[in-house]
GROMACS .gro file of C-alpha atoms in nm:
model
  436
    1UNK     CA    1   3.224   2.160   0.364
    2UNK     CA    2   3.467   1.879   0.252
    3UNK     CA    3   3.712   2.117   0.119
    4UNK     CA    4   3.762   2.297   0.447
    5UNK     CA    5   3.706   1.979   0.621
    6UNK     CA    6   3.964   1.832   0.505
    7UNK     CA    7   4.219   2.110   0.563
    8UNK     CA    8   4.130   2.140   0.938
    9UNK     CA    9   4.166   1.758   0.943
   10UNK     CA   10   4.520   1.842   0.736
   11UNK     CA   11   4.592   2.104   0.972
   12UNK     CA   12   4.495   1.961   1.332
   13UNK     CA   13   4.779   1.630   1.207
   14UNK     CA   14   5.013   1.899   1.126
   15UNK     CA   15   4.990   2.063   1.508
   16UNK     CA   16   4.935   1.679   1.674
   17UNK     CA   17   5.279   1.628   1.497
   18UNK     CA   18   5.417   1.933   1.657
   19UNK     CA   19   5.299   1.894   1.983
   20UNK     CA   20   5.413   1.549   2.041
   21UNK     CA   21   5.772   1.603   1.877
   22UNK     CA   22   5.778   1.909   2.136
   23UNK     CA   23   5.671   1.683   2.342
   24UNK     CA   24   5.947   1.439   2.323
   25UNK     CA   25   6.209   1.650   2.317
   26UNK     CA   26   6.082   1.798   2.630
   27UNK     CA   27   6.076   1.456   2.777
   28UNK     CA   28   6.266   1.453   3.174
   29UNK     CA   29   6.575   1.217   3.142
   30UNK     CA   30   6.499   0.891   3.322
   31UNK     CA   31   6.579   0.837   3.648
   32UNK     CA   32   6.666   0.521   3.630
   33UNK     CA   33   6.946   0.586   3.286
   34UNK     CA   34   7.282   0.686   3.243
   35UNK     CA   35   7.379   1.028   3.228
   36UNK     CA   36   7.529   0.981   2.911
   37UNK     CA   37   7.184   0.825   2.736
   38UNK     CA   38   7.034   1.056   2.853
   39UNK     CA   39   7.214   1.259   2.678
   40UNK     CA   40   7.213   1.108   2.388
   41UNK     CA   41   6.841   1.079   2.434
   42UNK     CA   42   6.814   1.496   2.443
   43UNK     CA   43   7.046   1.485   2.167
   44UNK     CA   44   6.845   1.282   1.969
   45UNK     CA   45   6.502   1.446   2.055
   46UNK     CA   46   6.658   1.815   1.938
   47UNK     CA   47   6.711   1.686   1.593
   48UNK     CA   48   6.383   1.553   1.532
   49UNK     CA   49   6.247   1.842   1.669
   50UNK     CA   50   6.415   2.096   1.412
   51UNK     CA   51   6.279   2.285   1.140
   52UNK     CA   52   6.234   2.061   0.788
   53UNK     CA   53   6.247   1.693   0.996
   54UNK     CA   54   5.978   1.430   1.073
   55UNK     CA   55   5.808   1.386   1.377
   56UNK     CA   56   6.056   1.193   1.611
   57UNK     CA   57   6.200   0.827   1.448
   58UNK     CA   58   6.065   0.700   1.825
   59UNK     CA   59   5.713   0.591   1.830
   60UNK     CA   60   5.517   0.829   2.082
   61UNK     CA   61   5.486   0.699   2.443
   62UNK     CA   62   5.135   0.783   2.636
   63UNK     CA   63   5.345   0.984   2.870
   64UNK     CA   64   5.437   1.199   2.527
   65UNK     CA   65   5.050   1.228   2.476
   66UNK     CA   66   4.964   1.343   2.795
   67UNK     CA   67   5.235   1.573   2.797
   68UNK     CA   68   5.078   1.704   2.448
   69UNK     CA   69   4.705   1.704   2.568
   70UNK     CA   70   4.850   1.940   2.878
   71UNK     CA   71   5.025   2.190   2.573
   72UNK     CA   72   4.791   2.177   2.422
   73UNK     CA   73   4.550   2.261   2.707
   74UNK     CA   74   4.782   2.566   2.851
   75UNK     CA   75   4.809   2.717   2.471
   76UNK     CA   76   4.530   2.976   2.386
   77UNK     CA   77   4.307   2.817   2.038
   78UNK     CA   78   3.926   2.900   1.905
   79UNK     CA   79   3.686   2.635   1.989
   80UNK     CA   80   3.656   2.478   1.658
   81UNK     CA   81   4.023   2.486   1.639
   82UNK     CA   82   4.118   2.341   2.043
   83UNK     CA   83   3.840   2.055   1.953
   84UNK     CA   84   3.997   1.996   1.614
   85UNK     CA   85   4.299   1.983   1.782
   86UNK     CA   86   4.193   1.740   2.064
   87UNK     CA   87   4.023   1.470   1.833
   88UNK     CA   88   4.318   1.445   1.628
   89UNK     CA   89   4.568   1.394   1.935
   90UNK     CA   90   4.278   1.125   2.149
   91UNK     CA   91   4.263   0.933   1.841
   92UNK     CA   92   4.631   0.909   1.808
   93UNK     CA   93   4.653   0.875   2.195
   94UNK     CA   94   4.399   0.614   2.201
   95UNK     CA   95   4.599   0.355   1.915
   96UNK     CA   96   4.888   0.308   2.220
   97UNK     CA   97   4.708   0.375   2.513
   98UNK     CA   98   4.353   0.388   2.513
   99UNK     CA   99   4.304   0.435   2.899
  100UNK     CA  100   4.448   0.747   2.955
  101UNK     CA  101   4.314   0.903   2.625
  102UNK     CA  102   3.982   0.821   2.746
  103UNK     CA  103   4.030   0.977   3.050
  104UNK     CA  104   4.169   1.290   2.917
  105UNK     CA  105   3.874   1.279   2.736
  106UNK     CA  106   3.579   1.256   3.044
  107UNK     CA  107   3.821   1.511   3.234
  108UNK     CA  108   3.697   1.800   2.960
  109UNK     CA  109   3.379   1.977   3.063
  110UNK     CA  110   3.094   1.795   2.811
  111UNK     CA  111   2.801   1.794   2.962
  112UNK     CA  112   2.776   2.192   2.896
  113UNK     CA  113   2.933   2.285   2.569
  114UNK     CA  114   2.766   1.979   2.365
  115UNK     CA  115   2.622   2.149   2.048
  116UNK     CA  116   2.469   1.931   1.801
  117UNK     CA  117   2.507   2.213   1.547
  118UNK     CA  118   2.851   2.112   1.430
  119UNK     CA  119   2.916   1.745   1.347
  120UNK     CA  120   3.266   1.765   1.494
  121UNK     CA  121   3.114   1.768   1.828
  122UNK     CA  122   2.991   1.455   1.770
  123UNK     CA  123   2.697   1.280   1.839
  124UNK     CA  124   2.678   1.101   2.198
  125UNK     CA  125   2.681   1.427   2.427
  126UNK     CA  126   3.058   1.446   2.469
  127UNK     CA  127   3.229   1.724   2.178
  128UNK     CA  128   3.541   1.451   2.193
  129UNK     CA  129   3.367   1.170   2.218
  130UNK     CA  130   3.439   1.077   1.796
  131UNK     CA  131   3.769   1.070   1.858
  132UNK     CA  132   3.736   0.690   1.978
  133UNK     CA  133   3.532   0.552   1.713
  134UNK     CA  134   3.830   0.388   1.515
  135UNK     CA  135   4.017   0.267   1.861
  136UNK     CA  136   3.665   0.107   1.995
  137UNK     CA  137   3.614  -0.080   1.665
  138UNK     CA  138   3.904  -0.261   1.610
  139UNK     CA  139   3.999  -0.343   2.073
  140UNK     CA  140   3.597  -0.373   2.125
  141UNK     CA  141   3.643  -0.626   2.372
  142UNK     CA  142   3.969  -0.402   2.639
  143UNK     CA  143   3.721  -0.062   2.574
  144UNK     CA  144   3.435  -0.275   2.681
  145UNK     CA  145   3.558  -0.332   2.976
  146UNK     CA  146   3.740  -0.040   3.042
  147UNK     CA  147   3.399   0.155   2.982
  148UNK     CA  148   3.219  -0.085   3.232
  149UNK     CA  149   3.489  -0.106   3.506
  150UNK     CA  150   3.315   0.158   3.648
  151UNK     CA  151   3.581   0.449   3.674
  152UNK     CA  152   3.397   0.735   3.421
  153UNK     CA  153   3.094   0.747   3.621
  154UNK     CA  154   2.748   0.938   3.491
  155UNK     CA  155   2.994   0.950   3.130
  156UNK     CA  156   3.024   0.574   3.106
  157UNK     CA  157   2.647   0.625   2.957
  158UNK     CA  158   2.806   0.828   2.716
  159UNK     CA  159   3.087   0.630   2.588
  160UNK     CA  160   2.851   0.306   2.596
  161UNK     CA  161   2.627   0.469   2.356
  162UNK     CA  162   2.943   0.546   2.124
  163UNK     CA  163   3.078   0.223   2.146
  164UNK     CA  164   2.741   0.057   2.078
  165UNK     CA  165   2.763   0.365   1.747
  166UNK     CA  166   3.071   0.238   1.590
  167UNK     CA  167   3.026  -0.120   1.616
  168UNK     CA  168   2.718  -0.158   1.501
  169UNK     CA  169   2.879  -0.035   1.153
  170UNK     CA  170   3.103  -0.280   1.171
  171UNK     CA  171   3.007  -0.561   1.396
  172UNK     CA  172   2.698  -0.584   1.466
  173UNK     CA  173   2.642  -0.911   1.546
  174UNK     CA  174   2.889  -0.844   1.832
  175UNK     CA  175   2.708  -0.564   1.981
  176UNK     CA  176   2.419  -0.801   2.026
  177UNK     CA  177   2.616  -1.058   2.197
  178UNK     CA  178   2.678  -0.816   2.417
  179UNK     CA  179   2.379  -0.689   2.539
  180UNK     CA  180   2.306  -0.915   2.825
  181UNK     CA  181   2.601  -0.650   2.972
  182UNK     CA  182   2.404  -0.375   2.856
  183UNK     CA  183   2.155  -0.203   3.149
  184UNK     CA  184   1.849  -0.242   3.036
  185UNK     CA  185   1.809   0.115   2.913
  186UNK     CA  186   2.071   0.093   2.663
  187UNK     CA  187   1.971  -0.225   2.534
  188UNK     CA  188   1.670  -0.090   2.305
  189UNK     CA  189   1.926   0.167   2.197
  190UNK     CA  190   2.189  -0.078   2.063
  191UNK     CA  191   1.952  -0.304   1.891
  192UNK     CA  192   1.778   0.001   1.686
  193UNK     CA  193   2.151   0.151   1.659
  194UNK     CA  194   2.248  -0.247   1.438
  195UNK     CA  195   1.898  -0.305   1.276
  196UNK     CA  196   1.946   0.058   1.143
  197UNK     CA  197   2.269   0.006   0.978
  198UNK     CA  198   2.151  -0.383   0.818
  199UNK     CA  199   1.763  -0.214   0.712
  200UNK     CA  200   1.910  -0.211   0.335
  201UNK     CA  201   2.097  -0.563   0.351
  202UNK     CA  202   1.813  -0.827   0.364
  203UNK     CA  203   2.103  -1.109   0.421
  204UNK     CA  204   2.291  -0.913   0.704
  205UNK     CA  205   1.911  -0.871   0.841
  206UNK     CA  206   1.853  -1.233   0.883
  207UNK     CA  207   2.167  -1.322   1.052
  208UNK     CA  208   2.147  -1.015   1.318
  209UNK     CA  209   1.790  -1.172   1.375
  210UNK     CA  210   1.867  -1.487   1.468
  211UNK     CA  211   2.208  -1.365   1.654
  212UNK     CA  212   1.892  -1.161   1.814
  213UNK     CA  213   1.737  -1.522   1.903
  214UNK     CA  214   2.082  -1.631   1.986
  215UNK     CA  215   2.170  -1.432   2.279
  216UNK     CA  216   1.802  -1.388   2.480
  217UNK     CA  217   1.579  -1.611   2.637
  218UNK     CA  218   1.213  -1.628   2.666
  219UNK     CA  219   0.983  -1.303   2.682
  220UNK     CA  220   1.299  -1.100   2.631
  221UNK     CA  221   1.396  -1.237   2.317
  222UNK     CA  222   1.048  -1.143   2.170
  223UNK     CA  223   1.072  -0.825   2.403
  224UNK     CA  224   1.406  -0.744   2.162
  225UNK     CA  225   1.246  -0.854   1.882
  226UNK     CA  226   0.941  -0.634   1.878
  227UNK     CA  227   1.197  -0.372   1.897
  228UNK     CA  228   1.380  -0.519   1.554
  229UNK     CA  229   1.050  -0.496   1.396
  230UNK     CA  230   1.074  -0.146   1.330
  231UNK     CA  231   1.355  -0.231   1.094
  232UNK     CA  232   1.208  -0.519   0.906
  233UNK     CA  233   1.123  -0.480   0.569
  234UNK     CA  234   0.799  -0.422   0.412
  235UNK     CA  235   0.645  -0.624   0.112
  236UNK     CA  236   0.535  -0.994   0.104
  237UNK     CA  237   0.193  -1.167   0.123
  238UNK     CA  238   0.042  -1.007   0.439
  239UNK     CA  239  -0.215  -1.310   0.461
  240UNK     CA  240   0.039  -1.584   0.324
  241UNK     CA  241   0.198  -1.470   0.691
  242UNK     CA  242  -0.094  -1.414   0.879
  243UNK     CA  243  -0.140  -1.754   0.820
  244UNK     CA  244   0.204  -1.840   0.900
  245UNK     CA  245   0.233  -1.751   1.239
  246UNK     CA  246  -0.119  -1.709   1.333
  247UNK     CA  247   0.016  -2.177   1.319
  248UNK     CA  248   0.271  -2.150   1.528
  249UNK     CA  249   0.354  -2.185   1.863
  250UNK     CA  250   0.430  -1.919   2.127
  251UNK     CA  251   0.762  -1.840   2.134
  252UNK     CA  252   1.053  -1.655   1.961
  253UNK     CA  253   1.015  -1.821   1.634
  254UNK     CA  254   0.644  -1.710   1.606
  255UNK     CA  255   0.704  -1.357   1.778
  256UNK     CA  256   0.961  -1.313   1.444
  257UNK     CA  257   0.661  -1.419   1.228
  258UNK     CA  258   0.412  -1.201   1.380
  259UNK     CA  259   0.640  -0.890   1.363
  260UNK     CA  260   0.717  -0.949   0.988
  261UNK     CA  261   0.340  -1.010   0.895
  262UNK     CA  262   0.312  -0.664   1.027
  263UNK     CA  263   0.637  -0.487   0.830
  264UNK     CA  264   0.449  -0.613   0.520
  265UNK     CA  265   0.142  -0.321   0.634
  266UNK     CA  266   0.335  -0.098   0.686
  267UNK     CA  267   0.297   0.083   0.399
  268UNK     CA  268  -0.053  -0.051   0.374
  269UNK     CA  269  -0.363   0.195   0.329
  270UNK     CA  270  -0.624   0.316   0.640
  271UNK     CA  271  -0.858   0.066   0.473
  272UNK     CA  272  -0.632  -0.252   0.435
  273UNK     CA  273  -0.468  -0.262   0.765
  274UNK     CA  274  -0.775  -0.225   0.921
  275UNK     CA  275  -0.922  -0.547   0.709
  276UNK     CA  276  -0.622  -0.746   0.749
  277UNK     CA  277  -0.667  -0.741   1.067
  278UNK     CA  278  -1.076  -0.759   1.170
  279UNK     CA  279  -0.937  -1.118   0.981
  280UNK     CA  280  -0.773  -1.221   1.249
  281UNK     CA  281  -0.959  -1.411   1.521
  282UNK     CA  282  -1.106  -1.227   1.794
  283UNK     CA  283  -0.914  -1.347   2.087
  284UNK     CA  284  -0.524  -1.254   1.854
  285UNK     CA  285  -0.639  -0.869   1.831
  286UNK     CA  286  -0.437  -0.701   2.078
  287UNK     CA  287  -0.182  -0.879   1.968
  288UNK     CA  288  -0.155  -0.813   1.640
  289UNK     CA  289  -0.276  -0.455   1.683
  290UNK     CA  290   0.002  -0.405   1.910
  291UNK     CA  291   0.258  -0.557   1.608
  292UNK     CA  292   0.133  -0.342   1.369
  293UNK     CA  293   0.196  -0.058   1.551
  294UNK     CA  294   0.537  -0.128   1.667
  295UNK     CA  295   0.682  -0.048   1.327
  296UNK     CA  296   0.568   0.247   1.279
  297UNK     CA  297   0.689   0.584   1.423
  298UNK     CA  298   0.593   0.986   1.401
  299UNK     CA  299   0.624   0.962   1.014
  300UNK     CA  300   0.360   0.693   0.930
  301UNK     CA  301   0.111   0.782   0.737
  302UNK     CA  302  -0.153   0.576   0.915
  303UNK     CA  303   0.018   0.566   1.309
  304UNK     CA  304  -0.382   0.738   1.378
  305UNK     CA  305  -0.528   0.428   1.167
  306UNK     CA  306  -0.253   0.188   1.414
  307UNK     CA  307  -0.384   0.359   1.729
  308UNK     CA  308  -0.743   0.308   1.648
  309UNK     CA  309  -0.622  -0.056   1.621
  310UNK     CA  310  -0.442  -0.083   1.961
  311UNK     CA  311  -0.761   0.110   2.136
  312UNK     CA  312  -0.991  -0.088   1.984
  313UNK     CA  313  -0.879  -0.400   2.119
  314UNK     CA  314  -0.783  -0.275   2.483
  315UNK     CA  315  -0.434  -0.274   2.494
  316UNK     CA  316  -0.408   0.076   2.737
  317UNK     CA  317  -0.114   0.023   2.890
  318UNK     CA  318   0.038   0.026   2.502
  319UNK     CA  319  -0.083   0.329   2.403
  320UNK     CA  320   0.027   0.516   2.684
  321UNK     CA  321   0.344   0.379   2.679
  322UNK     CA  322   0.398   0.341   2.304
  323UNK     CA  323   0.247   0.655   2.163
  324UNK     CA  324   0.253   0.933   2.328
  325UNK     CA  325   0.553   1.100   2.211
  326UNK     CA  326   0.432   0.981   1.832
  327UNK     CA  327   0.167   1.098   1.825
  328UNK     CA  328   0.341   1.453   1.987
  329UNK     CA  329   0.567   1.484   1.641
  330UNK     CA  330   0.277   1.326   1.416
  331UNK     CA  331   0.063   1.604   1.522
  332UNK     CA  332   0.288   1.861   1.436
  333UNK     CA  333   0.288   1.783   1.050
  334UNK     CA  334  -0.066   1.623   0.999
  335UNK     CA  335  -0.396   1.750   0.892
  336UNK     CA  336  -0.577   1.947   1.131
  337UNK     CA  337  -0.961   1.866   0.992
  338UNK     CA  338  -0.826   1.436   0.944
  339UNK     CA  339  -0.690   1.478   1.334
  340UNK     CA  340  -0.990   1.704   1.408
  341UNK     CA  341  -1.239   1.383   1.269
  342UNK     CA  342  -1.040   1.110   1.451
  343UNK     CA  343  -1.018   1.289   1.828
  344UNK     CA  344  -1.418   1.326   1.790
  345UNK     CA  345  -1.411   0.900   1.791
  346UNK     CA  346  -1.173   0.877   2.096
  347UNK     CA  347  -1.352   0.707   2.428
  348UNK     CA  348  -1.302   0.954   2.754
  349UNK     CA  349  -1.036   0.773   2.908
  350UNK     CA  350  -0.724   0.907   3.120
  351UNK     CA  351  -0.525   0.752   2.855
  352UNK     CA  352  -0.689   0.940   2.521
  353UNK     CA  353  -0.730   1.303   2.730
  354UNK     CA  354  -0.333   1.419   2.564
  355UNK     CA  355  -0.404   1.260   2.218
  356UNK     CA  356  -0.709   1.425   2.220
  357UNK     CA  357  -0.591   1.816   2.349
  358UNK     CA  358  -0.228   1.689   2.069
  359UNK     CA  359  -0.532   1.656   1.756
  360UNK     CA  360  -0.738   1.941   1.798
  361UNK     CA  361  -0.426   2.203   1.932
  362UNK     CA  362  -0.431   2.310   1.538
  363UNK     CA  363  -0.753   2.254   1.397
  364UNK     CA  364  -0.904   2.484   1.608
  365UNK     CA  365  -0.635   2.806   1.614
  366UNK     CA  366  -0.519   2.818   1.327
  367UNK     CA  367  -0.952   2.891   1.193
  368UNK     CA  368  -1.148   3.068   1.576
  369UNK     CA  369  -1.452   3.103   1.433
  370UNK     CA  370  -1.422   2.763   1.209
  371UNK     CA  371  -1.406   2.592   1.579
  372UNK     CA  372  -1.628   2.799   1.773
  373UNK     CA  373  -1.843   2.699   1.500
  374UNK     CA  374  -1.760   2.325   1.569
  375UNK     CA  375  -1.748   2.315   1.971
  376UNK     CA  376  -2.108   2.472   1.940
  377UNK     CA  377  -2.288   2.173   1.689
  378UNK     CA  378  -2.179   1.930   2.002
  379UNK     CA  379  -2.419   1.789   2.318
  380UNK     CA  380  -2.334   2.029   2.571
  381UNK     CA  381  -2.171   1.880   2.821
  382UNK     CA  382  -2.027   1.601   2.585
  383UNK     CA  383  -1.659   1.526   2.731
  384UNK     CA  384  -1.505   1.627   2.308
  385UNK     CA  385  -1.683   1.952   2.332
  386UNK     CA  386  -1.588   1.981   2.722
  387UNK     CA  387  -1.180   1.920   2.639
  388UNK     CA  388  -1.262   2.145   2.343
  389UNK     CA  389  -1.350   2.413   2.542
  390UNK     CA  390  -1.004   2.409   2.750
  391UNK     CA  391  -0.802   2.368   2.403
  392UNK     CA  392  -1.024   2.666   2.232
  393UNK     CA  393  -0.959   2.924   2.563
  394UNK     CA  394  -0.558   2.750   2.486
  395UNK     CA  395  -0.544   2.860   2.173
  396UNK     CA  396  -0.761   3.206   2.222
  397UNK     CA  397  -0.452   3.306   2.525
  398UNK     CA  398  -0.127   3.210   2.347
  399UNK     CA  399  -0.172   3.152   1.954
  400UNK     CA  400  -0.458   3.537   1.949
  401UNK     CA  401  -0.390   3.706   2.277
  402UNK     CA  402  -0.790   3.706   2.286
  403UNK     CA  403  -0.886   3.693   2.674
  404UNK     CA  404  -1.241   3.772   2.531
  405UNK     CA  405  -1.310   3.422   2.332
  406UNK     CA  406  -1.065   3.223   2.589
  407UNK     CA  407  -1.375   3.354   2.820
  408UNK     CA  408  -1.607   3.275   2.585
  409UNK     CA  409  -1.530   2.890   2.638
  410UNK     CA  410  -1.466   2.892   2.991
  411UNK     CA  411  -1.848   3.009   3.042
  412UNK     CA  412  -1.899   2.672   2.902
  413UNK     CA  413  -1.724   2.466   3.015
  414UNK     CA  414  -1.983   2.217   3.316
  415UNK     CA  415  -1.731   1.995   3.384
  416UNK     CA  416  -1.596   2.181   3.747
  417UNK     CA  417  -1.231   1.988   3.808
  418UNK     CA  418  -1.211   2.061   3.370
  419UNK     CA  419  -1.335   2.438   3.455
  420UNK     CA  420  -1.118   2.506   3.753
  421UNK     CA  421  -0.811   2.320   3.541
  422UNK     CA  422  -0.872   2.546   3.217
  423UNK     CA  423  -0.898   2.838   3.432
  424UNK     CA  424  -0.588   2.799   3.580
  425UNK     CA  425  -0.428   2.829   3.285
  426UNK     CA  426  -0.557   3.153   3.236
  427UNK     CA  427  -0.403   3.288   3.516
  428UNK     CA  428  -0.074   3.124   3.404
  429UNK     CA  429  -0.099   3.339   3.114
  430UNK     CA  430  -0.212   3.641   3.276
  431UNK     CA  431   0.074   3.590   3.528
  432UNK     CA  432   0.285   3.577   3.199
  433UNK     CA  433   0.114   3.896   3.054
  434UNK     CA  434   0.115   4.106   3.410
  435UNK     CA  435  -0.230   4.156   3.420
  436UNK     CA  436  -0.275   3.966   3.733
   0.00000   0.00000   0.00000
């Protein structure tokens, strides 16, 4: 793969050189120049474009790149060759005329041909966006001013992400210093990009955290630190770290100490997590539970334990906002039996309904007879049983094409509103099957 990539890159570079030589050779005479100068320039360009000669001694100008770009567009190429050639041309164009190169790239169709299966297509939602990584790194403030000018419309969001991703590798401190100029929706992206690059460098992480504190104020800084917490290293003495944050007054240093304590528990087992959390004074347990959850993600083995602590602390809004997506992906890989057992402890609340269904869908769908026995053993009318029956009906239809099993479950539901909803799900299935 590396060899083929080098061949493609080299071929693209050669093709760019040829396109630029042709663009220079065909450049119209300057209206303000003399006839003699015009003839001299055309003769020089002709010599430079002859076989065996190098690309023009005169350094290509913005207009040369624009003509070369148009020539590439006018010529037929297969998609991979065209993209490779465009990427190489844009990268060189950006060195002499960043605005022109950006305008050319963003004028291309980028919202319907992005293919994440090909690395050459970039990573930020635009097939040509990677061409600007070097230019963004070398002239970050010029690039940021262009991106923020409004001239690129909706494409500015994509360019901002590429700017952030490029600069995070070279100058994360600059990215953090620009947080105040970013749209709110891009700040979390920027913090994560920068901190991700520093995860294996403790000294750099410490420096960036200090930068984060210096560039925020009040609650804003604390929110930023909580985003950065996912990247803090584990390790350290939880007991000592707990005493440290508990003794500090409100403010950014306390928040950082709290998140450092929580990070030390990232790899702790369920018993350790719960034991440490129970040592927290009751009035601080909500804050502590949220801190424990924040460094976790869909791959964390104790995600359900952390969610249980958040629920026990009564932090329902936080649970709904932060945990829904994580749990959706977690449930695809976790032990179905363990999840079903956890689901039976969920309290009946609007925030827990989706978690319950996600927690039991595989347990029910993998073994329907087992699931039927499990549901029948529950107390009639219990909300876990009611919701479990609704899920059983869905699994019977969607995974097993078993309308009789679905009917059994639906007939057991006693909650009229839930039964109506589940009957509607069955109706949707029947329409899809053409039986209704």
